[in-house]
PDB file of C-alpha atoms and ligand atoms in Angstrom:
ATOM      1  CA  MET A  14    -126.899  86.927  87.815  1.00 59.00           C
ATOM      2  CA  THR A  15    -123.808  88.620  89.257  1.00 64.00           C
ATOM      3  CA  ALA A  16    -121.064  86.549  90.804  1.00 62.00           C
ATOM      4  CA  ALA A  17    -121.770  88.314  94.153  1.00 71.00           C
ATOM      5  CA  ARG A  18    -124.920  86.240  94.539  1.00 87.00           C
ATOM      6  CA  ARG A  19    -123.133  82.963  93.758  1.00 87.00           C
ATOM      7  CA  PHE A  20    -122.390  80.538  96.598  1.00 89.00           C
ATOM      8  CA  PHE A  21    -120.693  77.145  96.719  1.00 85.00           C
ATOM      9  CA  VAL A  22    -122.483  74.318  98.543  1.00 90.00           C
ATOM     10  CA  GLU A  23    -121.212  70.877  99.480  1.00 88.00           C
ATOM     11  CA  GLY A  24    -122.562  67.780  97.772  1.00 90.00           C
ATOM     12  CA  ALA A  25    -124.591  67.271  94.600  1.00 90.00           C
ATOM     13  CA  LYS A  26    -127.886  69.156  94.572  1.00 93.00           C
ATOM     14  CA  ALA A  27    -131.168  68.829  92.711  1.00 94.00           C
ATOM     15  CA  PRO A  28    -134.264  71.021  92.261  1.00 95.00           C
ATOM     16  CA  GLY A  29    -136.467  70.789  95.405  1.00 95.00           C
ATOM     17  CA  ASP A  30    -133.579  70.339  97.818  1.00 96.00           C
ATOM     18  CA  VAL A  31    -133.348  72.774 100.743  1.00 97.00           C
ATOM     19  CA  VAL A  32    -129.793  73.947 101.461  1.00 96.00           C
ATOM     20  CA  GLU A  33    -128.404  75.760 104.493  1.00 96.00           C
ATOM     21  CA  LEU A  34    -125.748  78.479 104.237  1.00 94.00           C
ATOM     22  CA  GLY A  35    -124.035  79.567 107.447  1.00 91.00           C
ATOM     23  CA  GLY A  36    -121.085  81.683 108.521  1.00 89.00           C
ATOM     24  CA  SER A  37    -119.850  84.386 106.170  1.00 85.00           C
ATOM     25  CA  ASP A  38    -122.256  83.330 103.434  1.00 89.00           C
ATOM     26  CA  ALA A  39    -125.255  83.875 105.717  1.00 94.00           C
ATOM     27  CA  HIS A  40    -123.806  87.202 106.836  1.00 92.00           C
ATOM     28  CA  LYS A  41    -123.185  88.322 103.228  1.00 90.00           C
ATOM     29  CA  ILE A  42    -126.728  87.401 102.141  1.00 94.00           C
ATOM     30  CA  ALA A  43    -128.444  89.194 105.028  1.00 93.00           C
ATOM     31  CA  HIS A  44    -126.179  92.139 105.771  1.00 92.00           C
ATOM     32  CA  VAL A  45    -124.129  92.864 102.654  1.00 91.00           C
ATOM     33  CA  LEU A  46    -126.498  91.981  99.853  1.00 92.00           C
ATOM     34  CA  ARG A  47    -129.458  92.720 102.140  1.00 94.00           C
ATOM     35  CA  LEU A  48    -131.560  90.025 100.548  1.00 95.00           C
ATOM     36  CA  GLY A  49    -134.810  88.729 101.993  1.00 95.00           C
ATOM     37  CA  ALA A  50    -137.095  85.702 101.763  1.00 96.00           C
ATOM     38  CA  GLY A  51    -138.129  85.120  98.149  1.00 94.00           C
ATOM     39  CA  ASP A  52    -134.996  86.685  96.657  1.00 95.00           C
ATOM     40  CA  THR A  53    -132.922  84.369  94.461  1.00 95.00           C
ATOM     41  CA  ILE A  54    -129.281  83.400  94.679  1.00 95.00           C
ATOM     42  CA  GLU A  55    -127.117  81.073  92.602  1.00 92.00           C
ATOM     43  CA  LEU A  56    -125.615  77.872  94.025  1.00 92.00           C
ATOM     44  CA  ILE A  57    -122.702  75.864  92.643  1.00 88.00           C
ATOM     45  CA  ASP A  58    -122.588  72.329  93.961  1.00 89.00           C
ATOM     46  CA  SER A  59    -119.661  69.931  94.275  1.00 85.00           C
ATOM     47  CA  SER A  60    -120.195  68.610  90.767  1.00 85.00           C
ATOM     48  CA  ALA A  61    -119.800  72.169  89.441  1.00 80.00           C
ATOM     49  CA  ARG A  62    -123.437  72.360  88.398  1.00 89.00           C
ATOM     50  CA  THR A  63    -125.135  75.709  88.885  1.00 90.00           C
ATOM     51  CA  PHE A  64    -128.665  76.180  90.261  1.00 94.00           C
ATOM     52  CA  SER A  65    -130.919  79.099  91.024  1.00 95.00           C
ATOM     53  CA  ALA A  66    -132.332  79.017  94.545  1.00 96.00           C
ATOM     54  CA  ALA A  67    -135.010  81.003  96.404  1.00 96.00           C
ATOM     55  CA  LEU A  68    -134.303  82.245  99.936  1.00 97.00           C
ATOM     56  CA  LEU A  69    -136.728  80.726 102.462  1.00 97.00           C
ATOM     57  CA  ASP A  70    -135.613  82.345 105.701  1.00 95.00           C
ATOM     58  CA  LEU A  71    -132.600  84.225 107.012  1.00 94.00           C
ATOM     59  CA  GLY A  72    -130.890  84.117 110.384  1.00 90.00           C
ATOM     60  CA  ARG A  73    -127.590  82.772 111.692  1.00 91.00           C
ATOM     61  CA  VAL A  74    -128.269  80.093 109.043  1.00 95.00           C
ATOM     62  CA  VAL A  75    -129.904  80.964 105.749  1.00 96.00           C
ATOM     63  CA  ARG A  76    -132.131  78.331 104.162  1.00 97.00           C
ATOM     64  CA  ALA A  77    -132.846  78.276 100.423  1.00 97.00           C
ATOM     65  CA  SER A  78    -134.887  76.057  98.175  1.00 97.00           C
ATOM     66  CA  VAL A  79    -133.102  74.802  95.065  1.00 96.00           C
ATOM     67  CA  LEU A  80    -135.049  75.763  91.926  1.00 95.00           C
ATOM     68  CA  ALA A  81    -133.728  74.958  88.415  1.00 93.00           C
ATOM     69  CA  GLU A  82    -130.321  74.015  87.080  1.00 93.00           C
ATOM     70  CA  GLN A  83    -128.702  76.790  85.015  1.00 88.00           C
ATOM     71  CA  ALA A  84    -127.339  76.010  81.551  1.00 81.00           C
ATOM     72  CA  PRO A  85    -123.511  76.075  81.557  1.00 72.00           C
ATOM     73  CA  PRO A  86    -122.087  79.274  79.973  1.00 66.00           C
ATOM     74  CA  ALA A  87    -121.607  78.881  76.226  1.00 64.00           C
ATOM     75  CA  ALA A  88    -118.006  77.942  75.547  1.00 63.00           C
ATOM     76  CA  PRO A  89    -116.165  80.378  73.243  1.00 58.00           C
ATOM     77  CA  PRO A  90    -116.226  79.083  69.653  1.00 61.00           C
ATOM     78  CA  MET A  91    -113.576  76.393  69.162  1.00 79.00           C
ATOM     79  CA  LEU A  92    -111.033  77.873  66.750  1.00 91.00           C
ATOM     80  CA  THR A  93    -110.512  75.675  63.697  1.00 94.00           C
ATOM     81  CA  VAL A  94    -108.087  76.785  61.032  1.00 96.00           C
ATOM     82  CA  ASP A  95    -108.097  75.655  57.406  1.00 98.00           C
ATOM     83  CA  VAL A  96    -105.303  76.557  54.993  1.00 98.00           C
ATOM     84  CA  ALA A  97    -105.975  77.370  51.352  1.00 98.00           C
ATOM     85  CA  GLN A  98    -102.578  77.059  49.695  1.00 97.00           C
ATOM     86  CA  ALA A  99    -101.755  77.916  46.100  1.00 97.00           C
ATOM     87  CA  VAL A 100    -100.007  74.724  45.045  1.00 96.00           C
ATOM     88  CA  PRO A 101     -96.289  75.525  44.790  1.00 93.00           C
ATOM     89  CA  LYS A 102     -93.979  73.902  42.285  1.00 89.00           C
ATOM     90  CA  GLY A 103     -92.111  70.717  43.137  1.00 87.00           C
ATOM     91  CA  SER A 104     -92.626  69.091  46.490  1.00 90.00           C
ATOM     92  CA  ARG A 105     -93.087  72.255  48.555  1.00 93.00           C
ATOM     93  CA  MET A 106     -96.745  71.407  49.149  1.00 95.00           C
ATOM     94  CA  ASP A 107     -95.526  68.327  51.029  1.00 96.00           C
ATOM     95  CA  VAL A 108     -93.830  70.687  53.523  1.00 96.00           C
ATOM     96  CA  VAL A 109     -96.959  72.817  53.930  1.00 97.00           C
ATOM     97  CA  VAL A 110     -99.087  69.726  54.595  1.00 98.00           C
ATOM     98  CA  GLU A 111     -96.613  68.142  57.003  1.00 98.00           C
ATOM     99  CA  LYS A 112     -95.816  71.260  59.046  1.00 98.00           C
ATOM    100  CA  GLY A 113     -99.373  72.570  58.831  1.00 97.00           C
ATOM    101  CA  THR A 114    -100.647  69.290  60.248  1.00 96.00           C
ATOM    102  CA  GLU A 115     -98.206  69.548  63.147  1.00 96.00           C
ATOM    103  CA  LEU A 116     -99.465  73.100  63.717  1.00 96.00           C
ATOM    104  CA  GLY A 117    -103.083  71.979  63.979  1.00 94.00           C
ATOM    105  CA  VAL A 118    -104.595  72.675  60.562  1.00 97.00           C
ATOM    106  CA  ALA A 119    -108.099  71.192  60.278  1.00 96.00           C
ATOM    107  CA  ALA A 120    -108.150  70.999  56.447  1.00 98.00           C
ATOM    108  CA  PHE A 121    -105.999  71.910  53.450  1.00 98.00           C
ATOM    109  CA  LEU A 122    -107.626  73.456  50.379  1.00 98.00           C
ATOM    110  CA  PRO A 123    -105.088  73.371  47.539  1.00 97.00           C
ATOM    111  CA  PHE A 124    -105.868  75.773  44.703  1.00 97.00           C
ATOM    112  CA  PHE A 125    -104.311  77.348  41.650  1.00 96.00           C
ATOM    113  CA  CYS A 126    -104.613  80.947  40.456  1.00 96.00           C
ATOM    114  CA  GLU A 127    -103.384  83.175  37.622  1.00 96.00           C
ATOM    115  CA  ARG A 128     -99.693  83.087  38.523  1.00 96.00           C
ATOM    116  CA  SER A 129     -99.589  79.469  39.692  1.00 94.00           C
ATOM    117  CA  ILE A 130     -96.866  77.468  37.998  1.00 87.00           C
ATOM    118  CA  GLY A 131     -98.847  74.231  38.082  1.00 70.00           C
ATOM    119  CA  ARG A 132    -102.487  73.809  37.090  1.00 70.00           C
ATOM    120  CA  GLY A 133    -104.236  71.473  39.507  1.00 66.00           C
ATOM    121  CA  ALA A 134    -102.728  68.383  41.034  1.00 74.00           C
ATOM    122  CA  GLY A 135    -103.403  64.811  39.955  1.00 85.00           C
ATOM    123  CA  ALA A 136    -104.755  61.966  42.053  1.00 90.00           C
ATOM    124  CA  GLU A 137    -101.268  60.704  42.790  1.00 91.00           C
ATOM    125  CA  ARG A 138    -100.114  63.996  44.368  1.00 92.00           C
ATOM    126  CA  LEU A 139    -103.366  64.275  46.308  1.00 95.00           C
ATOM    127  CA  ALA A 140    -102.914  60.737  47.633  1.00 94.00           C
ATOM    128  CA  ARG A 141     -99.355  61.604  48.663  1.00 96.00           C
ATOM    129  CA  TRP A 142    -100.445  64.748  50.507  1.00 97.00           C
ATOM    130  CA  ARG A 143    -103.106  62.721  52.335  1.00 95.00           C
ATOM    131  CA  ARG A 144    -100.476  60.147  53.345  1.00 93.00           C
ATOM    132  CA  ILE A 145     -98.233  62.952  54.599  1.00 96.00           C
ATOM    133  CA  ALA A 146    -101.124  64.444  56.604  1.00 95.00           C
ATOM    134  CA  ARG A 147    -101.833  61.091  58.216  1.00 92.00           C
ATOM    135  CA  GLY A 148     -98.165  60.483  59.060  1.00 89.00           C
ATOM    136  CA  ALA A 149     -97.713  63.975  60.505  1.00 92.00           C
ATOM    137  CA  ALA A 150    -100.928  63.639  62.565  1.00 90.00           C
ATOM    138  CA  GLN A 151     -99.679  60.389  64.037  1.00 88.00           C
ATOM    139  CA  GLN A 152     -96.160  61.718  64.687  1.00 87.00           C
ATOM    140  CA  SER A 153     -97.517  64.842  66.411  1.00 89.00           C
ATOM    141  CA  ARG A 154    -100.029  62.770  68.381  1.00 86.00           C
ATOM    142  CA  ARG A 155    -103.024  64.612  67.035  1.00 87.00           C
ATOM    143  CA  THR A 156    -106.461  63.100  67.637  1.00 82.00           C
ATOM    144  CA  SER A 157    -107.591  63.884  64.100  1.00 87.00           C
ATOM    145  CA  VAL A 158    -106.133  63.754  60.606  1.00 88.00           C
ATOM    146  CA  PRO A 159    -106.675  66.933  58.551  1.00 95.00           C
ATOM    147  CA  ASP A 160    -108.592  66.646  55.266  1.00 95.00           C
ATOM    148  CA  VAL A 161    -106.747  67.447  52.062  1.00 97.00           C
ATOM    149  CA  HIS A 162    -109.297  68.577  49.467  1.00 97.00           C
ATOM    150  CA  GLU A 163    -109.095  68.258  45.691  1.00 95.00           C
ATOM    151  CA  THR A 164    -107.258  71.158  44.035  1.00 95.00           C
ATOM    152  CA  VAL A 165    -109.610  73.835  42.726  1.00 96.00           C
ATOM    153  CA  ALA A 166    -109.399  77.062  40.731  1.00 96.00           C
ATOM    154  CA  PHE A 167    -109.189  80.306  42.740  1.00 97.00           C
ATOM    155  CA  GLU A 168    -112.759  81.277  41.835  1.00 97.00           C
ATOM    156  CA  HIS A 169    -114.082  78.051  43.363  1.00 97.00           C
ATOM    157  CA  LEU A 170    -112.039  78.664  46.500  1.00 98.00           C
ATOM    158  CA  VAL A 171    -113.482  82.183  46.852  1.00 98.00           C
ATOM    159  CA  ALA A 172    -116.980  80.711  46.551  1.00 97.00           C
ATOM    160  CA  ARG A 173    -116.282  78.849  49.802  1.00 97.00           C
ATOM    161  CA  PHE A 174    -115.397  81.950  51.803  1.00 97.00           C
ATOM    162  CA  PRO A 175    -118.926  82.211  53.294  1.00 96.00           C
ATOM    163  CA  ASP A 176    -118.329  78.847  55.011  1.00 96.00           C
ATOM    164  CA  TYR A 177    -115.922  80.633  57.357  1.00 96.00           C
ATOM    165  CA  ASP A 178    -116.247  83.139  60.186  1.00 94.00           C
ATOM    166  CA  ALA A 179    -113.036  84.806  59.023  1.00 94.00           C
ATOM    167  CA  VAL A 180    -110.916  84.562  55.857  1.00 96.00           C
ATOM    168  CA  LEU A 181    -107.345  85.871  56.225  1.00 96.00           C
ATOM    169  CA  PHE A 182    -105.847  86.653  52.820  1.00 97.00           C
ATOM    170  CA  ALA A 183    -102.048  86.896  53.040  1.00 98.00           C
ATOM    171  CA  TRP A 184    -101.014  89.659  50.650  1.00 97.00           C
ATOM    172  CA  GLU A 185     -97.665  91.388  50.645  1.00 95.00           C
ATOM    173  CA  LEU A 186     -99.367  94.540  49.320  1.00 95.00           C
ATOM    174  CA  ALA A 187    -101.832  94.643  52.234  1.00 94.00           C
ATOM    175  CA  GLU A 188    -101.901  97.606  54.614  1.00 93.00           C
ATOM    176  CA  PRO A 189     -98.905  97.050  56.933  1.00 93.00           C
ATOM    177  CA  VAL A 190    -100.960  96.492  60.100  1.00 93.00           C
ATOM    178  CA  PRO A 191     -98.891  94.464  62.600  1.00 93.00           C
ATOM    179  CA  LEU A 192     -99.898  90.822  62.242  1.00 92.00           C
ATOM    180  CA  ALA A 193    -100.660  90.212  65.931  1.00 90.00           C
ATOM    181  CA  ARG A 194    -102.933  93.274  66.030  1.00 92.00           C
ATOM    182  CA  ARG A 195    -104.839  92.233  62.910  1.00 91.00           C
ATOM    183  CA  LEU A 196    -105.290  88.720  64.265  1.00 92.00           C
ATOM    184  CA  GLN A 197    -106.447  89.994  67.639  1.00 90.00           C
ATOM    185  CA  GLU A 198    -109.094  92.026  65.803  1.00 89.00           C
ATOM    186  CA  VAL A 199    -110.361  89.022  63.880  1.00 87.00           C
ATOM    187  CA  LEU A 200    -109.843  85.850  65.914  1.00 88.00           C
ATOM    188  CA  PRO A 201    -111.825  86.344  69.136  1.00 82.00           C
ATOM    189  CA  ALA A 202    -115.203  86.178  67.404  1.00 80.00           C
ATOM    190  CA  ALA A 203    -114.152  83.551  64.892  1.00 81.00           C
ATOM    191  CA  GLY A 204    -114.719  79.808  65.140  1.00 90.00           C
ATOM    192  CA  ARG A 205    -113.841  78.662  61.613  1.00 94.00           C
ATOM    193  CA  VAL A 206    -110.929  80.528  60.041  1.00 96.00           C
ATOM    194  CA  LEU A 207    -109.454  80.154  56.538  1.00 97.00           C
ATOM    195  CA  LEU A 208    -105.894  81.280  55.740  1.00 98.00           C
ATOM    196  CA  VAL A 209    -105.248  81.955  52.051  1.00 98.00           C
ATOM    197  CA  VAL A 210    -101.676  81.948  50.714  1.00 98.00           C
ATOM    198  CA  GLY A 211    -100.692  82.742  47.140  1.00 97.00           C
ATOM    199  CA  PRO A 212     -98.216  81.161  44.741  1.00 96.00           C
ATOM    200  CA  GLU A 213     -94.561  81.944  44.151  1.00 95.00           C
ATOM    201  CA  GLY A 214     -95.577  84.747  41.790  1.00 95.00           C
ATOM    202  CA  GLY A 215     -98.097  86.186  44.218  1.00 96.00           C
ATOM    203  CA  PHE A 216    -101.735  87.182  43.723  1.00 97.00           C
ATOM    204  CA  THR A 217    -102.853  89.590  41.050  1.00 97.00           C
ATOM    205  CA  HIS A 218    -104.673  92.754  42.135  1.00 96.00           C
ATOM    206  CA  GLY A 219    -107.799  91.345  40.529  1.00 97.00           C
ATOM    207  CA  GLU A 220    -107.580  88.239  42.710  1.00 97.00           C
ATOM    208  CA  ALA A 221    -107.007  90.321  45.837  1.00 97.00           C
ATOM    209  CA  GLU A 222    -110.006  92.497  44.966  1.00 97.00           C
ATOM    210  CA  MET A 223    -112.166  89.427  44.343  1.00 97.00           C
ATOM    211  CA  ALA A 224    -111.096  88.013  47.704  1.00 97.00           C
ATOM    212  CA  MET A 225    -111.906  91.275  49.511  1.00 96.00           C
ATOM    213  CA  ARG A 226    -115.296  91.536  47.789  1.00 96.00           C
ATOM    214  CA  SER A 227    -116.042  88.076  49.155  1.00 96.00           C
ATOM    215  CA  GLY A 228    -115.164  89.007  52.724  1.00 95.00           C
ATOM    216  CA  GLY A 229    -111.462  88.194  52.817  1.00 96.00           C
ATOM    217  CA  VAL A 230    -109.389  90.321  55.200  1.00 95.00           C
ATOM    218  CA  THR A 231    -105.986  91.163  53.688  1.00 95.00           C
ATOM    219  CA  LEU A 232    -103.072  90.501  55.984  1.00 95.00           C
ATOM    220  CA  SER A 233     -99.465  91.632  55.916  1.00 96.00           C
ATOM    221  CA  LEU A 234     -96.910  89.171  57.269  1.00 96.00           C
ATOM    222  CA  GLY A 235     -94.335  91.934  57.628  1.00 95.00           C
ATOM    223  CA  SER A 236     -91.907  93.737  55.365  1.00 94.00           C
ATOM    224  CA  ARG A 237     -90.013  90.667  54.190  1.00 96.00           C
ATOM    225  CA  ILE A 238     -91.346  88.552  51.320  1.00 97.00           C
ATOM    226  CA  LEU A 239     -91.815  84.988  52.595  1.00 97.00           C
ATOM    227  CA  ARG A 240     -91.743  81.939  50.359  1.00 97.00           C
ATOM    228  CA  THR A 241     -95.181  80.563  49.679  1.00 96.00           C
ATOM    229  CA  ASP A 242     -94.452  77.495  51.796  1.00 95.00           C
ATOM    230  CA  THR A 243     -93.240  79.655  54.683  1.00 97.00           C
ATOM    231  CA  ALA A 244     -96.192  82.055  54.811  1.00 97.00           C
ATOM    232  CA  ALA A 245     -98.920  79.690  56.083  1.00 94.00           C
ATOM    233  CA  LEU A 246     -96.581  78.229  58.704  1.00 96.00           C
ATOM    234  CA  VAL A 247     -95.750  81.672  60.079  1.00 96.00           C
ATOM    235  CA  LEU A 248     -99.452  82.497  60.288  1.00 96.00           C
ATOM    236  CA  LEU A 249    -100.281  79.198  61.976  1.00 95.00           C
ATOM    237  CA  ALA A 250     -97.540  79.667  64.559  1.00 95.00           C
ATOM    238  CA  VAL A 251     -98.698  83.197  65.442  1.00 94.00           C
ATOM    239  CA  ILE A 252    -102.363  82.145  65.597  1.00 93.00           C
ATOM    240  CA  GLY A 253    -101.398  79.209  67.785  1.00 90.00           C
ATOM    241  CA  ALA A 254     -99.483  81.493  70.126  1.00 87.00           C
ATOM    242  CA  LEU A 255    -102.331  84.024  70.342  1.00 85.00           C
ATOM    243  CA  ALA A 256    -105.050  81.382  70.811  1.00 81.00           C
ATOM    244  CA  SER A 257    -103.194  79.430  73.510  1.00 74.00           C
TER     245      SER A 257
HETATM  246  N1  SAM B  23     -95.376  88.742  45.038  1.00 70.74           N
HETATM  247  C1  SAM B  23     -94.310  88.237  45.891  1.00 70.74           C
HETATM  248  C2  SAM B  23     -92.982  88.872  45.523  1.00 70.74           C
HETATM  249  O1  SAM B  23     -93.010  90.072  45.327  1.00 70.74           O
HETATM  250  O2  SAM B  23     -91.959  88.186  45.460  1.00 70.74           O
HETATM  251  C3  SAM B  23     -94.218  86.750  45.780  1.00 70.74           C
HETATM  252  C4  SAM B  23     -95.337  86.035  46.501  1.00 70.74           C
HETATM  253  S1  SAM B  23     -94.820  85.239  47.964  1.00 70.74           S
HETATM  254  C5  SAM B  23     -93.425  84.386  47.432  1.00 70.74           C
HETATM  255  C6  SAM B  23     -95.994  83.921  48.095  1.00 70.74           C
HETATM  256  C7  SAM B  23     -97.216  84.206  48.950  1.00 70.74           C
HETATM  257  O3  SAM B  23     -96.845  84.255  50.322  1.00 70.74           O
HETATM  258  C8  SAM B  23     -97.925  85.514  48.684  1.00 70.74           C
HETATM  259  O4  SAM B  23     -98.858  85.382  47.634  1.00 70.74           O
HETATM  260  C9  SAM B  23     -98.611  85.780  50.017  1.00 70.74           C
HETATM  261  O5  SAM B  23     -99.811  85.023  50.114  1.00 70.74           O
HETATM  262  C10 SAM B  23     -97.608  85.238  51.009  1.00 70.74           C
HETATM  263  N2  SAM B  23     -96.688  86.237  51.515  1.00 70.74           N
HETATM  264  C11 SAM B  23     -95.344  86.207  51.418  1.00 70.74           C
HETATM  265  N3  SAM B  23     -94.803  87.266  52.044  1.00 70.74           N
HETATM  266  C12 SAM B  23     -95.830  87.996  52.546  1.00 70.74           C
HETATM  267  C13 SAM B  23     -95.922  89.192  53.299  1.00 70.74           C
HETATM  268  N4  SAM B  23     -94.828  89.872  53.676  1.00 70.74           N
HETATM  269  N5  SAM B  23     -97.151  89.648  53.646  1.00 70.74           N
HETATM  270  C14 SAM B  23     -98.265  88.969  53.261  1.00 70.74           C
HETATM  271  N6  SAM B  23     -98.251  87.820  52.551  1.00 70.74           N
HETATM  272  C15 SAM B  23     -97.038  87.341  52.197  1.00 70.74           C
END
């Protein structure tokens, strides 16, 4: 129902109540909207609940009978962002986990691919990343600690793409569409988003093609080549700015 037929009423209402609308509301109903007995309007009560109501009679005061409560409008999908990061050499993954946690990442999916320097990450590194995630969540006063998954091969990561509404595949050879524009195309309809960032040596064309075949959207982060541990953080910051 259009907002024109929506009226605020004092107090909490319930189906079966009869409400009275006077003044400009009564005038609008009778003379602007030209409604009559039996027509329906929408009422919003003091507890912000919305009801449909049927007009009973019109005059200086309009009386209406409260019918049913209306379901609240569906909230836009809550944006959750996971980061699939090709595990970099050394302790750079620690930085991605710490800063990514501060930037709101819901889960980290470490992986390795053809040009990865390391192959997988042992239990000790995984435990350290999980400790870092917990510490960063506490420091940044988050209400949740992001998951850090076991490290998987690229093929297994790609198999998870269907779990997401949008998969953003950071690729320096992608079409140079400005990042903000590409994100504004993808994000509004997305609830669960996965960002995929390659290793120091980058993705192979075969990996990029596999990702695109599985629904990944390639994304340029601009003309400069960012370090692997910089790329996800840049993306997270821009997404955060656009979604706020
Ligand atoms: N192949 C790159 C080169 O020519 O030096 C190296 C890869 S870069 C160090 C590591 C990862 O960060 C890439 O696989 C990609 O996911 C991401 N990345 C870095 N710069 C990027 C850019 N300008 N556009 C898109 N992705 C980028």
